[in-house]
XYZ file of C-alpha atoms in Angstrom:
626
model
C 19.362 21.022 27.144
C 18.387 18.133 29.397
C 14.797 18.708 29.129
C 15.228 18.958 25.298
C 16.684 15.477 24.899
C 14.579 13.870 27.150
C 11.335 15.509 25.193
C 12.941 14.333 21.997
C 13.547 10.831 23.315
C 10.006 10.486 24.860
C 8.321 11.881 21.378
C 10.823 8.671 19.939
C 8.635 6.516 22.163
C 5.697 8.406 20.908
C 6.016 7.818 17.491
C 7.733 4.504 17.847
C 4.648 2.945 19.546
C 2.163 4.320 16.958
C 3.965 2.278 14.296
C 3.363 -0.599 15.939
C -0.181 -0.472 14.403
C 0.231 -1.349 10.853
C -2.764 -1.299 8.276
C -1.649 -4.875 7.162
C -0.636 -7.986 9.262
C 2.675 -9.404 9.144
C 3.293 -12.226 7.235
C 4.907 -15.893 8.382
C 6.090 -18.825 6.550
C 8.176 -21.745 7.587
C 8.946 -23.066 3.871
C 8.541 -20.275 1.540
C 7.506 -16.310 1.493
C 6.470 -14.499 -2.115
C 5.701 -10.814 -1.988
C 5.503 -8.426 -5.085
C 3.682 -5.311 -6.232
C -0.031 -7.382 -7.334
C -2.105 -9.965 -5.380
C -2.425 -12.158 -8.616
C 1.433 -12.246 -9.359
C 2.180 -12.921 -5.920
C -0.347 -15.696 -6.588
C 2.050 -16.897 -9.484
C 4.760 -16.858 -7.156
C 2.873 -19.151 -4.641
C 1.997 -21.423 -7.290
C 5.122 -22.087 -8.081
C 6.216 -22.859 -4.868
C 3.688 -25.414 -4.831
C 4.973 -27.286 -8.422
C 8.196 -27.225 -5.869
C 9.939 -24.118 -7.420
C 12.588 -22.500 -5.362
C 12.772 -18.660 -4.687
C 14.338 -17.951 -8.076
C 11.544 -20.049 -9.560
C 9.100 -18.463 -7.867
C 10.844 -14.627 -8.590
C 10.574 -15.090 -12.428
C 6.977 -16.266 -12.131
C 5.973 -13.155 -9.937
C 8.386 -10.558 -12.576
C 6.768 -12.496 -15.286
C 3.395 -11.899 -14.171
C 3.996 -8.307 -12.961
C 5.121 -7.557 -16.552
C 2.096 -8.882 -18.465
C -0.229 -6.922 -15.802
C 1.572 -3.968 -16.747
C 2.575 -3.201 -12.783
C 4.592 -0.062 -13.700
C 6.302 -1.763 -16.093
C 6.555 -3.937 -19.126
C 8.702 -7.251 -20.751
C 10.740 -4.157 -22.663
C 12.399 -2.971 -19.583
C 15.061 -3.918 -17.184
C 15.863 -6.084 -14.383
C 18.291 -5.505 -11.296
C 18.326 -8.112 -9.056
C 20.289 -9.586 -5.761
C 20.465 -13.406 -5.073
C 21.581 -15.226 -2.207
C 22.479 -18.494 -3.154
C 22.798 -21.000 -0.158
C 25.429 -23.325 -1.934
C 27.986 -20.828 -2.068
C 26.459 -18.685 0.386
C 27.185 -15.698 -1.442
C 25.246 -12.315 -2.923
C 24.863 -12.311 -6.628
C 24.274 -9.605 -8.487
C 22.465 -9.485 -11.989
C 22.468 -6.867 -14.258
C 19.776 -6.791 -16.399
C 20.109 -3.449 -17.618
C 19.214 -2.578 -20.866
C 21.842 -0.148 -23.142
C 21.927 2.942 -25.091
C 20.913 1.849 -28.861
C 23.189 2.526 -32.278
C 22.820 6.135 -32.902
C 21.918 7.664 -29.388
C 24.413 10.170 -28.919
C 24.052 13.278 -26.769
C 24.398 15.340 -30.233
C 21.464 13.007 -31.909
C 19.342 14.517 -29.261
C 20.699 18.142 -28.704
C 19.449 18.139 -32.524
C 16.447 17.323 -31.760
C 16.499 20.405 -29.040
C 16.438 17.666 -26.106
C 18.239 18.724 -22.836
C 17.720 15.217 -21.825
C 17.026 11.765 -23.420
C 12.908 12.298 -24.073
C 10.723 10.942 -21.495
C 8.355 8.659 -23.439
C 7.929 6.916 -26.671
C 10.570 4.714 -28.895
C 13.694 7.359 -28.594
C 13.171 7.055 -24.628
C 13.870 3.450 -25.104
C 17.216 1.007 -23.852
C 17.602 -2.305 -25.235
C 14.850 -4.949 -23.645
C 17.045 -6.309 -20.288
C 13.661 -8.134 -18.223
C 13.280 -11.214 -20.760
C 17.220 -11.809 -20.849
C 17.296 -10.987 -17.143
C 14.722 -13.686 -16.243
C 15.940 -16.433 -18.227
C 19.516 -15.937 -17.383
C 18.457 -16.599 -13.291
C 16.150 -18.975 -14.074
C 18.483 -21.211 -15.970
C 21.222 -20.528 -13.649
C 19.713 -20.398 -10.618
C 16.161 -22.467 -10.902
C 14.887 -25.574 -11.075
C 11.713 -25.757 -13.034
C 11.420 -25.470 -16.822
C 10.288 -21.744 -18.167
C 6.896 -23.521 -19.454
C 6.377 -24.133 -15.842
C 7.296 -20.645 -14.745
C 5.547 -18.982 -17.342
C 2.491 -20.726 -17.262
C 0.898 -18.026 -14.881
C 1.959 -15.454 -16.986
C 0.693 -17.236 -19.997
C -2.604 -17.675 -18.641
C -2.886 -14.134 -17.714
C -1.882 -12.481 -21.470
C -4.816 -14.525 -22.341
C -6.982 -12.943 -20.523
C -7.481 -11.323 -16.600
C -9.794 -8.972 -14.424
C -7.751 -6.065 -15.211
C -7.490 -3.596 -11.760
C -9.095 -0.138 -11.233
C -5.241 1.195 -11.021
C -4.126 -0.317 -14.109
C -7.255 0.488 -15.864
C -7.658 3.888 -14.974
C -3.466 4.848 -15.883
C -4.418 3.295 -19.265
C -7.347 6.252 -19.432
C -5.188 9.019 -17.953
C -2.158 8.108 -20.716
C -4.704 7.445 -24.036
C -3.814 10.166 -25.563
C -0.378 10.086 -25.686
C -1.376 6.040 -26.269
C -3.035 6.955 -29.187
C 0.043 8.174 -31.046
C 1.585 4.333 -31.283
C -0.563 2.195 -33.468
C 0.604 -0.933 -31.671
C -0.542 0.159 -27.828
C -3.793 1.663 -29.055
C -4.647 -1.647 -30.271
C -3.576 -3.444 -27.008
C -4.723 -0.786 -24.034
C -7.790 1.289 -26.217
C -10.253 -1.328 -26.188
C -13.513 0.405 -26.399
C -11.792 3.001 -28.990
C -14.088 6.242 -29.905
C -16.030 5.752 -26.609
C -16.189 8.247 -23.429
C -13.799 5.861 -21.928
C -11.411 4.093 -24.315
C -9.500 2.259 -21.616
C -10.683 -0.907 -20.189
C -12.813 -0.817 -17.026
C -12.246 -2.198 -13.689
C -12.748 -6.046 -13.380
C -13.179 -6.554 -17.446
C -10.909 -9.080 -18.741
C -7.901 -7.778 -20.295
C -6.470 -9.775 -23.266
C -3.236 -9.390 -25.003
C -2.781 -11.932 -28.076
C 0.078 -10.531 -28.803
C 1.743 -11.141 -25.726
C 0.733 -14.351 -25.463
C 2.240 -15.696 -29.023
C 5.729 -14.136 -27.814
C 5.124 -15.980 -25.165
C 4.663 -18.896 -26.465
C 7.426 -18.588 -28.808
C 9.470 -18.719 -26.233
C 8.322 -21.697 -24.902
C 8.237 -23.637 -28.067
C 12.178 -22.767 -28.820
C 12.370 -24.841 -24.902
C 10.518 -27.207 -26.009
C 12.493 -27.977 -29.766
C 15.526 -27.557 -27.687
C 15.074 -30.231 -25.322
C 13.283 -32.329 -28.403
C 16.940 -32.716 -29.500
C 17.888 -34.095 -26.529
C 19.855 -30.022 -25.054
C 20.075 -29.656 -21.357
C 17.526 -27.993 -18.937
C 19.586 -24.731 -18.690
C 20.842 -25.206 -22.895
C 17.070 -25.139 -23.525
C 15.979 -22.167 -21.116
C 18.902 -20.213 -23.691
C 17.314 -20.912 -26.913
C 14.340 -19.060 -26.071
C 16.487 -16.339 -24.936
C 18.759 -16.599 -28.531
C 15.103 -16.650 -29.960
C 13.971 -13.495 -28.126
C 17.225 -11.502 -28.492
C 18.163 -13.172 -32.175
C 15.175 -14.746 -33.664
C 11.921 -13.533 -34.975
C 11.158 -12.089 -31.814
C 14.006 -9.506 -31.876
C 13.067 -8.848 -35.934
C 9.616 -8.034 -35.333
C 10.484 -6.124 -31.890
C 13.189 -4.115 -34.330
C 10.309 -3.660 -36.980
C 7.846 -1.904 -34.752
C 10.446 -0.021 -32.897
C 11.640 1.601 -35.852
C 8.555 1.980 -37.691
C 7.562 4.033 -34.598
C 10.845 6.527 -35.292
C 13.018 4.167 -32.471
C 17.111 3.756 -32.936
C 17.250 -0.432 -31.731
C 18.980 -2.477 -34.494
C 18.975 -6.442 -34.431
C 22.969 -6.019 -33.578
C 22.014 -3.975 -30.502
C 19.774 -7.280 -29.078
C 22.217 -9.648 -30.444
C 25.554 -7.951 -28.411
C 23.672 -7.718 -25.349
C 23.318 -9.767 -22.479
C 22.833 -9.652 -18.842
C 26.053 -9.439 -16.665
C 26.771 -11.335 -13.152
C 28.450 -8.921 -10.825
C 30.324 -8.764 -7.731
C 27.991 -6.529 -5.434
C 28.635 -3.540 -3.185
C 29.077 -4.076 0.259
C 29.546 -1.962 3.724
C 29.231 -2.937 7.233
C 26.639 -1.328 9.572
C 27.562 -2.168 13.424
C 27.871 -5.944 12.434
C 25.383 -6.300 9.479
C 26.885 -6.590 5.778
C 24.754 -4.825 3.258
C 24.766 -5.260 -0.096
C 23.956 -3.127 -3.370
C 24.481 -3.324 -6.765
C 27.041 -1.347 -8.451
C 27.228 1.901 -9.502
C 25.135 1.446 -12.528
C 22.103 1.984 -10.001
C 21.667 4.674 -7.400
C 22.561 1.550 -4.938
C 26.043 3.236 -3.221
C 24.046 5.816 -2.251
C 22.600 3.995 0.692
C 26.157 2.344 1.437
C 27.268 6.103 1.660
C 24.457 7.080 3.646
C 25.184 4.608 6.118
C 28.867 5.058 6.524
C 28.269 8.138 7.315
C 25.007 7.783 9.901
C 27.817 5.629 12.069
C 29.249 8.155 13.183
C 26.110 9.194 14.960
C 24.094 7.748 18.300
C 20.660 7.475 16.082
C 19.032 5.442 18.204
C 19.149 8.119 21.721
C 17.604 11.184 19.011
C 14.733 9.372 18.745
C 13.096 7.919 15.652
C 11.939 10.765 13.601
C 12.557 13.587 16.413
C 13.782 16.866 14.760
C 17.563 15.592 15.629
C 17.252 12.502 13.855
C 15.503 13.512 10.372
C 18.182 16.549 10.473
C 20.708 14.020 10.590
C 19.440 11.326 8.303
C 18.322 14.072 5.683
C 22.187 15.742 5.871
C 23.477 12.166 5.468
C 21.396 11.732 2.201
C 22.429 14.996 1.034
C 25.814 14.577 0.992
C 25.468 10.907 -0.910
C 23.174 12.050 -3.415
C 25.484 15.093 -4.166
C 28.123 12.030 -4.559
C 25.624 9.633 -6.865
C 24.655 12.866 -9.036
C 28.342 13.665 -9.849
C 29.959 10.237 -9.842
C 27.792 7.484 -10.556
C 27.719 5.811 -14.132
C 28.099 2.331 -16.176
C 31.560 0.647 -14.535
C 31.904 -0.901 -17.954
C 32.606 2.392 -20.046
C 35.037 4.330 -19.517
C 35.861 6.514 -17.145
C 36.289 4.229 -13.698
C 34.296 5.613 -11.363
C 35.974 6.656 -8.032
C 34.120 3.708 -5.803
C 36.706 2.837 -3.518
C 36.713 6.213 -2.407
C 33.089 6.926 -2.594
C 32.904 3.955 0.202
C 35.477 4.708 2.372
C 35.313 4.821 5.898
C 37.596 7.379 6.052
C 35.630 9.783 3.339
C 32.667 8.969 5.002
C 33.518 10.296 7.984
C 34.661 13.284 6.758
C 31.430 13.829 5.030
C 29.806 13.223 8.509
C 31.577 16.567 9.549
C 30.086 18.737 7.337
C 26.455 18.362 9.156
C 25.458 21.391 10.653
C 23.434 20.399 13.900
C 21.604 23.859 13.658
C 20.566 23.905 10.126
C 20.399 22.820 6.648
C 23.347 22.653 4.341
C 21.572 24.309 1.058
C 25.360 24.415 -0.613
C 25.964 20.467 -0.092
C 27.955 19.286 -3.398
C 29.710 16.806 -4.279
C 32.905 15.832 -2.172
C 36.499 14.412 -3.206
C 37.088 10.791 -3.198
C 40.110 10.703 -5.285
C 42.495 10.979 -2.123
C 40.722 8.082 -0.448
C 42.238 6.132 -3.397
C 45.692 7.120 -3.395
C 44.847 9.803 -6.891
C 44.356 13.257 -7.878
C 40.458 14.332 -8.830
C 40.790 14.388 -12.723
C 37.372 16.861 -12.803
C 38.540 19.754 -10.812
C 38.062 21.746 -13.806
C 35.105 20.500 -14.687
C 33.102 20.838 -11.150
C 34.364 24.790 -11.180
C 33.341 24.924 -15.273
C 29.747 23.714 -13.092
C 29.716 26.020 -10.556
C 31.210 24.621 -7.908
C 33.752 26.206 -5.513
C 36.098 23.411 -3.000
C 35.924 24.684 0.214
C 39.637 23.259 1.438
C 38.276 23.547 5.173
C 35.621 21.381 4.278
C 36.513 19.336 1.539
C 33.511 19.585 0.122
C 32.630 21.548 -3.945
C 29.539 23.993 -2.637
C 27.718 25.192 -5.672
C 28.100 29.020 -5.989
C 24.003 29.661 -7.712
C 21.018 29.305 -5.746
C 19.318 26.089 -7.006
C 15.646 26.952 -5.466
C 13.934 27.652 -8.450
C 13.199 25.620 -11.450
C 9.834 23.262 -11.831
C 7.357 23.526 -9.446
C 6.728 21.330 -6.219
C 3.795 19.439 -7.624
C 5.629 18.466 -10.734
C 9.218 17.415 -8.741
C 7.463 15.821 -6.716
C 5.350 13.683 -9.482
C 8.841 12.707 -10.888
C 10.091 11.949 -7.719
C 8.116 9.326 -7.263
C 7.790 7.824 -9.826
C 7.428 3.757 -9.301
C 7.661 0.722 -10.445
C 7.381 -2.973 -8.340
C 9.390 -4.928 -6.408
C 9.772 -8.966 -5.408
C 10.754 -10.567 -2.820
C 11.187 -14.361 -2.493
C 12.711 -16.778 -0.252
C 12.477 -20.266 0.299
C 13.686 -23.260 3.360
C 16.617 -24.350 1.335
C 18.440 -20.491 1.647
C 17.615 -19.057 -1.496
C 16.527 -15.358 -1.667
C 15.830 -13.072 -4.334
C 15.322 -9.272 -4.432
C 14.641 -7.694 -7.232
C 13.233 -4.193 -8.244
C 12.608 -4.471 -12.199
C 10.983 -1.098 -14.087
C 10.817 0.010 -17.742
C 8.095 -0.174 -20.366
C 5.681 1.564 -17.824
C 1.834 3.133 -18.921
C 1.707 5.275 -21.138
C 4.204 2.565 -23.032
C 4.943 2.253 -26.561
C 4.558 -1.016 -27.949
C 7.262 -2.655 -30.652
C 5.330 -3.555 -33.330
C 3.286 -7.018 -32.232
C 5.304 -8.400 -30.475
C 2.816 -7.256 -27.263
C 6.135 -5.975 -25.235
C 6.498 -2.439 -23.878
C 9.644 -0.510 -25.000
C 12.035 1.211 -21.544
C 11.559 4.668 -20.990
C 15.203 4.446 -19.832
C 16.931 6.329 -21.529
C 16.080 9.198 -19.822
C 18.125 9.020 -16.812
C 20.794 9.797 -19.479
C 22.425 13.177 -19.443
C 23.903 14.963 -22.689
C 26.510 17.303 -20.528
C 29.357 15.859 -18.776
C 29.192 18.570 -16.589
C 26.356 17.322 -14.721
C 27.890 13.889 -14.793
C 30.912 12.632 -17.057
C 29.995 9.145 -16.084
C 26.722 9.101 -17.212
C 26.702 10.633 -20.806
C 24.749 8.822 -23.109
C 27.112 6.593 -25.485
C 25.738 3.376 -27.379
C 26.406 0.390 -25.794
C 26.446 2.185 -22.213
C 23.935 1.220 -19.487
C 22.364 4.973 -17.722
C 22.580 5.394 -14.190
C 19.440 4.140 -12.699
C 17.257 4.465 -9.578
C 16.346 1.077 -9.417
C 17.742 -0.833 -6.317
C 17.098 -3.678 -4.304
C 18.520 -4.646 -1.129
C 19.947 -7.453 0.768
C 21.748 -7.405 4.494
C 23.717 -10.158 6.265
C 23.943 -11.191 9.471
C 26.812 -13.652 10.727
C 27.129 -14.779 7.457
C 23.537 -15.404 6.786
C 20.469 -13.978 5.588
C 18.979 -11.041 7.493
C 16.669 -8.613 5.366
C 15.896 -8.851 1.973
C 14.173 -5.330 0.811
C 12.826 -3.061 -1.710
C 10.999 -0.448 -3.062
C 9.710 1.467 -5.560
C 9.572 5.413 -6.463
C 12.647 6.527 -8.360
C 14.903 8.783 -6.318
C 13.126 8.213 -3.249
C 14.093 4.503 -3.702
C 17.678 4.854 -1.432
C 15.582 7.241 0.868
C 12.998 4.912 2.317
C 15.465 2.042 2.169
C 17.759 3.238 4.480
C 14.638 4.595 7.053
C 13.332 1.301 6.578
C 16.817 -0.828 7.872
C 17.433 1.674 10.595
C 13.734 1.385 11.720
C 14.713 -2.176 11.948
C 17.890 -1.784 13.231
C 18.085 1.031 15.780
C 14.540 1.356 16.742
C 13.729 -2.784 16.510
C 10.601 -2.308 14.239
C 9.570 -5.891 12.546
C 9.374 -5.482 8.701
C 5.695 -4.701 8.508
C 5.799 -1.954 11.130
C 9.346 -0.787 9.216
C 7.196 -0.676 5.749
C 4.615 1.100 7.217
C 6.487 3.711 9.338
C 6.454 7.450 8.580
C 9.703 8.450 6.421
C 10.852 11.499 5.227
C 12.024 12.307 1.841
C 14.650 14.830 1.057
C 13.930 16.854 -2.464
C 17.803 18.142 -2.577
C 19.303 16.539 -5.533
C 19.068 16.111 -9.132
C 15.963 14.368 -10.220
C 16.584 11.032 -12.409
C 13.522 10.867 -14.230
C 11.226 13.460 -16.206
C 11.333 16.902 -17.274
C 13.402 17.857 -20.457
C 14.291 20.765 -19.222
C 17.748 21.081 -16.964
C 15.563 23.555 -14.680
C 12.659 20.835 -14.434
C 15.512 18.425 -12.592
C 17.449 20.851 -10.527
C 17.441 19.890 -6.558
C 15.186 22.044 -4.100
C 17.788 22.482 -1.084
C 15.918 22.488 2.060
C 12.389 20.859 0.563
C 11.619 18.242 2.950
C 8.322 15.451 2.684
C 7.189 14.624 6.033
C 3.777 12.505 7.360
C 0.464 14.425 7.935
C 1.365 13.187 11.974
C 4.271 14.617 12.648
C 4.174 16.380 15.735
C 3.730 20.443 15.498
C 7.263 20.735 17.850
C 9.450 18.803 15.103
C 7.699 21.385 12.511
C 8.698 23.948 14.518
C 12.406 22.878 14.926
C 12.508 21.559 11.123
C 11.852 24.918 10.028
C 14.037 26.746 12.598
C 16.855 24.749 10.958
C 15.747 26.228 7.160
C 13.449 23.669 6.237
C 10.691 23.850 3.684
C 7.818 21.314 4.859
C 4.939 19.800 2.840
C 3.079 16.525 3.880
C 1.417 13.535 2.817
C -0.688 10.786 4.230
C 1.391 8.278 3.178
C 5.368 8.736 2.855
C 6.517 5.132 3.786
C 7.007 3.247 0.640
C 5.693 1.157 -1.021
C 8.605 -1.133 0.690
C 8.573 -5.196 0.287
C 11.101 -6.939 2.844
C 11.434 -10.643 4.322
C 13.280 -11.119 7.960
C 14.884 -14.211 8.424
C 14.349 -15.378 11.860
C 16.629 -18.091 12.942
C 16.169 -18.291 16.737
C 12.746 -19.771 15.192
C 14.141 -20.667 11.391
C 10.975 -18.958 9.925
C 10.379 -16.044 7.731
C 9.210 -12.828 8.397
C 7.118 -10.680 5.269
C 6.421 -7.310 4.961
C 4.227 -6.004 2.247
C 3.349 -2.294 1.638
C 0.335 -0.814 2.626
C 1.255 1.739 -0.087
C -0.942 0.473 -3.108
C -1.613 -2.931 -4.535
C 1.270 -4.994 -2.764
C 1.021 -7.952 -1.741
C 2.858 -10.996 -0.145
C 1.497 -14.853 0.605
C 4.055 -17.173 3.006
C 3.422 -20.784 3.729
């Protein structure tokens, strides 16, 4: 047994020093750090730094741009963000998610023979979230005027080198483009050629986008004609967006294109400050954002991972990724059955969800010799003082409660449904992320999606309807907290991060890639925190991901989103003894070259008071720090 933990500890030190070599160099700024998912809207985001922005300044530029290059996402979709604001020194949250539209009811779509909210196209669509989202933190929380900050973007909808990866998703999706008159004008541009999409390095124009733009900008500019306030004027482009012509013409091509969004659905909503959810890991406070995302899941996953010496298994010995994958088992089987909008009823059970106490008895279900394929969901009602209102329900399911173990194990197997290529395509599916911070203590995380390629486009207004709605279910049974409703936000993946140290800023992180979001978050903090990685060798470090729970995106068919107990990712260089021990302990391996991200994330240093970037050597990412 000896000999086994010291051969685990010295493959730790193995595999520890071969992440010190990262692909990319980290990054260093005394004044200011920008990082996002494209070298030209981290560009924005340096710019405005320069015009003296602050980090919220310089986080709408960079989600501004990203939207009008179309970086996995659109101005349709939604925006979750975290801010730190120095003044109060306290963790904002914003909720900019978009909602369920009049009419989208889980009988609407069981009539259409859905099983789910459809994937793509103007019935897959939420209410637009990013515009109101932007403006709300910008006039809030920023200092420049929104001409200023969307200057960059502006420039761009007028015309930019479009990239090989952009390009080349616009000619995988054309067909499917093809079916919305509005985005086969924008994205087909050489229409009844070979290729129809752009090409790499020819300048992409979107006129369209460019006059909403510039609406918006000209309601700033008549407001503050009449003499209204910086932050007064900043709103009447978001009353014009969400009120004005914008929203009629947005409503016009949404339902000519067979969508459910009504001017009253734009006018009701708005974007929501929140309290956000915290738990302390061994001295460092971590926040989330509430329940409406995926976020608890890594709170969970860390409450329970305390009760365990992480740092002596080694970082990614057999011990260790046993451990870390039970621990994200067990919270998953907790976000799949609980999670939901807090602002329609029912309440969901948080208090018990991330308690201490419930967390660690979670931590004693881990097996140490093998993989728990009947994880479910546990009982957090008695860590509030209440009686579970869905015993019923979870047996109705197919779950039995084990009293011994307090846990609901699910009585079918749950091996087969869509095959490993396909759960894994919808497993990763992405989006970007941005990170900002600036001298004066403001820092901004913020991981928008929605309106990806292949999008459908409302009418020409140039803007990319979500493909939200499809993290919707239409049975309670899988969820009662997350049945579609109108009005109601859907349970999302998307999730950035912030931690605090004695009181101040520590890590700021995120990530893209739907439900492996909360995975690679929490390997990234504890490759920081137990194994003392900096945050470029953290982004670039091999993770695992765990395929056992329900995917959140894709596939209409219940089947198609069904966990694979057991299915494990690991890196093409993990050593042949973990293998070995993995699948001794009922593992199903595959492997990829790259299983790290792509992860964004600024230190904050303050023996030196400088900043630390990380940037993803995943894809396009990029960061710039002065």
């Amino acid at each position: 047994m000896r000999k086994l933990l010291t051969l685990y500890l010295l493959l730790g030190a193995i595999l520890a020093a071969q992440a010190q070599q990262t692909q990319k160099p980290v990054l260093h700024g005394k004044n200011w750090m920008a990082i996002t998912g494209k070298p030209l809207a981290a560009t924005a985001g340096a710019m405005t730094f320069q015009k003296g922005g602050n980090a919220v300044d310089a986080a709408c530029a960079m989600l501004a741009a990203t939207c009008t290059m179309w970086d996995v996402l659109s101005w349709g979709g939604e925006t979750q963000a975290l801010l730190y604001n120095p003044k109060t020194k306290k963790v904002i949250a914003i909720n900019a998610m978009g909602v369920a539209p009049t009419g989208a009811t889980p009988e609407f779509f069981k009539s259409k023979g859905y099983n789910f909210p459809p994937e793509y196209g103007p019935l897959a669509a939420t209410t637009p979230g990013t515009p109101g989202g932007l403006l709300h933190m910008l006039a809030n929380y920023g200092t420049l005027s929104l001409e200023e900050v969307l200057a960059p973007a502006m420039e761009l909808a007028a015309g930019y080198p479009i990239e090989a990866q952009t390009a080349n998703s616009i000619e995988r999706g054309k067909e499917r483009i093809k079916q919305w008159p509005y985005s086969k004008k924008v994205f087909l541009t050489h229409l009844g050629e070979e290729r129809e999409a752009p090409e790499a390095g020819e300048i992409f124009v979107q006129q369209d986008l460019l006059q909403t733009l510039t609406k918006l900008v000209e309601a700033e500019r008549a407001a503050l004609k009449k003499g209204k306030s910086r932050k007064e004027a900043i709103m009447a482009a978001y009353d014009r967006f969400y009120k004005g012509d914008i929203a009629k013409e947005f409503v016009r091509g949404s339902k000519e294109q067979g969508g459910l969004i009504t001017m009253k659905d734009l006018a009701n909503w708005k974007p929501l400050e929140e309290e956000p959810l915290v738990v302390n890991y061994k001295g460092i406070d971590v926040y989330k954002l509430q329940q409406w995302t995926q976020g608890p899941s890594l709170l969970q996953a860390l409450n329970i991972l305390e009760n365990f010496d992480l740092k002596s298994m080694g970082y990614n010995s057999s011990r260790y990724i046993h451990t870390v994958y039970q621990s994200m088992s067990l919270a998953f089987a907790d976000r799949d059955f609980y999670y939901g909008d807090p602002y329609v009823a029912p309440q969901e059970p948080m208090k018990g969800l991330l308690s201490k106490d419930y967390a660690r008895q979670r931590a004693a279900l881990i097996h140490y010799e093998k993989n728990d394929a009947k994880i479910g969901p546990g009982d957090p009602y008695p860590f509030e003082g209440k009686k579970n209102p869905y015993l019923k329900l979870l047996k109705e399911r197919g779950f039995e409660f084990d009293t011994t173990r307090r846990n609901f194990a699910p009585t079918h197997d749950l091996r087969n449904g869509s095959s490993m290529v396909e759960y894994q395509d919808r497993l990763w599916r992405g989006t970007t992320t941005i990170e900002a911070a600036d001298k004066e203590g403001w820092v901004v995380s913020i991981t928008p999606s929605g309106g990806w390629l292949p999008a459908c486009i409302a009418g020409n207004t140039g803007i990319g309807m979500s493909q939200r709605m499809q993290s919707f279910v239409l049975d309670e049974q899988l969820n009662p907290f997350n049945v579609v409703e109108p009005g109601k936000r859907p349970r999302v993946t998307l999730t950035p991060s912030m931690a605090l140290k004695d009181g101040k800023p520590f890590l700021s992180f995120a990530v893209q890639g739907g439900d492996t979001q909360e995975q690679n978050l929490l390997q990234f903090f504890l490759n920081v925190v137990e194994f003392g990685m900096n945050v470029q060798q953290a982004a670039e470090a091999a993770n695992f991901n765990t395929n056992q729970l329900w995917l959140s995106l894709g596939g209409s068919k219940t089947e198609d989103r069904q966990p694979k107990p057991g299915h494990i990712l690991l890196h093409d260089s993990t050593p042949e003894e973990v293998r070995e021990q993995l699948k001794k302990m009922g593992y199903t391996l595959d492997f990829d070259d790259r299983t790290s991200g792509p992860i964004n994330a600024i230190y904050f240093d303050w023996k030196h008071n400088s900043l630390w970037g990380g940037s993803s050597n995943h894809g396009e990412d990029y960061g710039i720090g002065w």
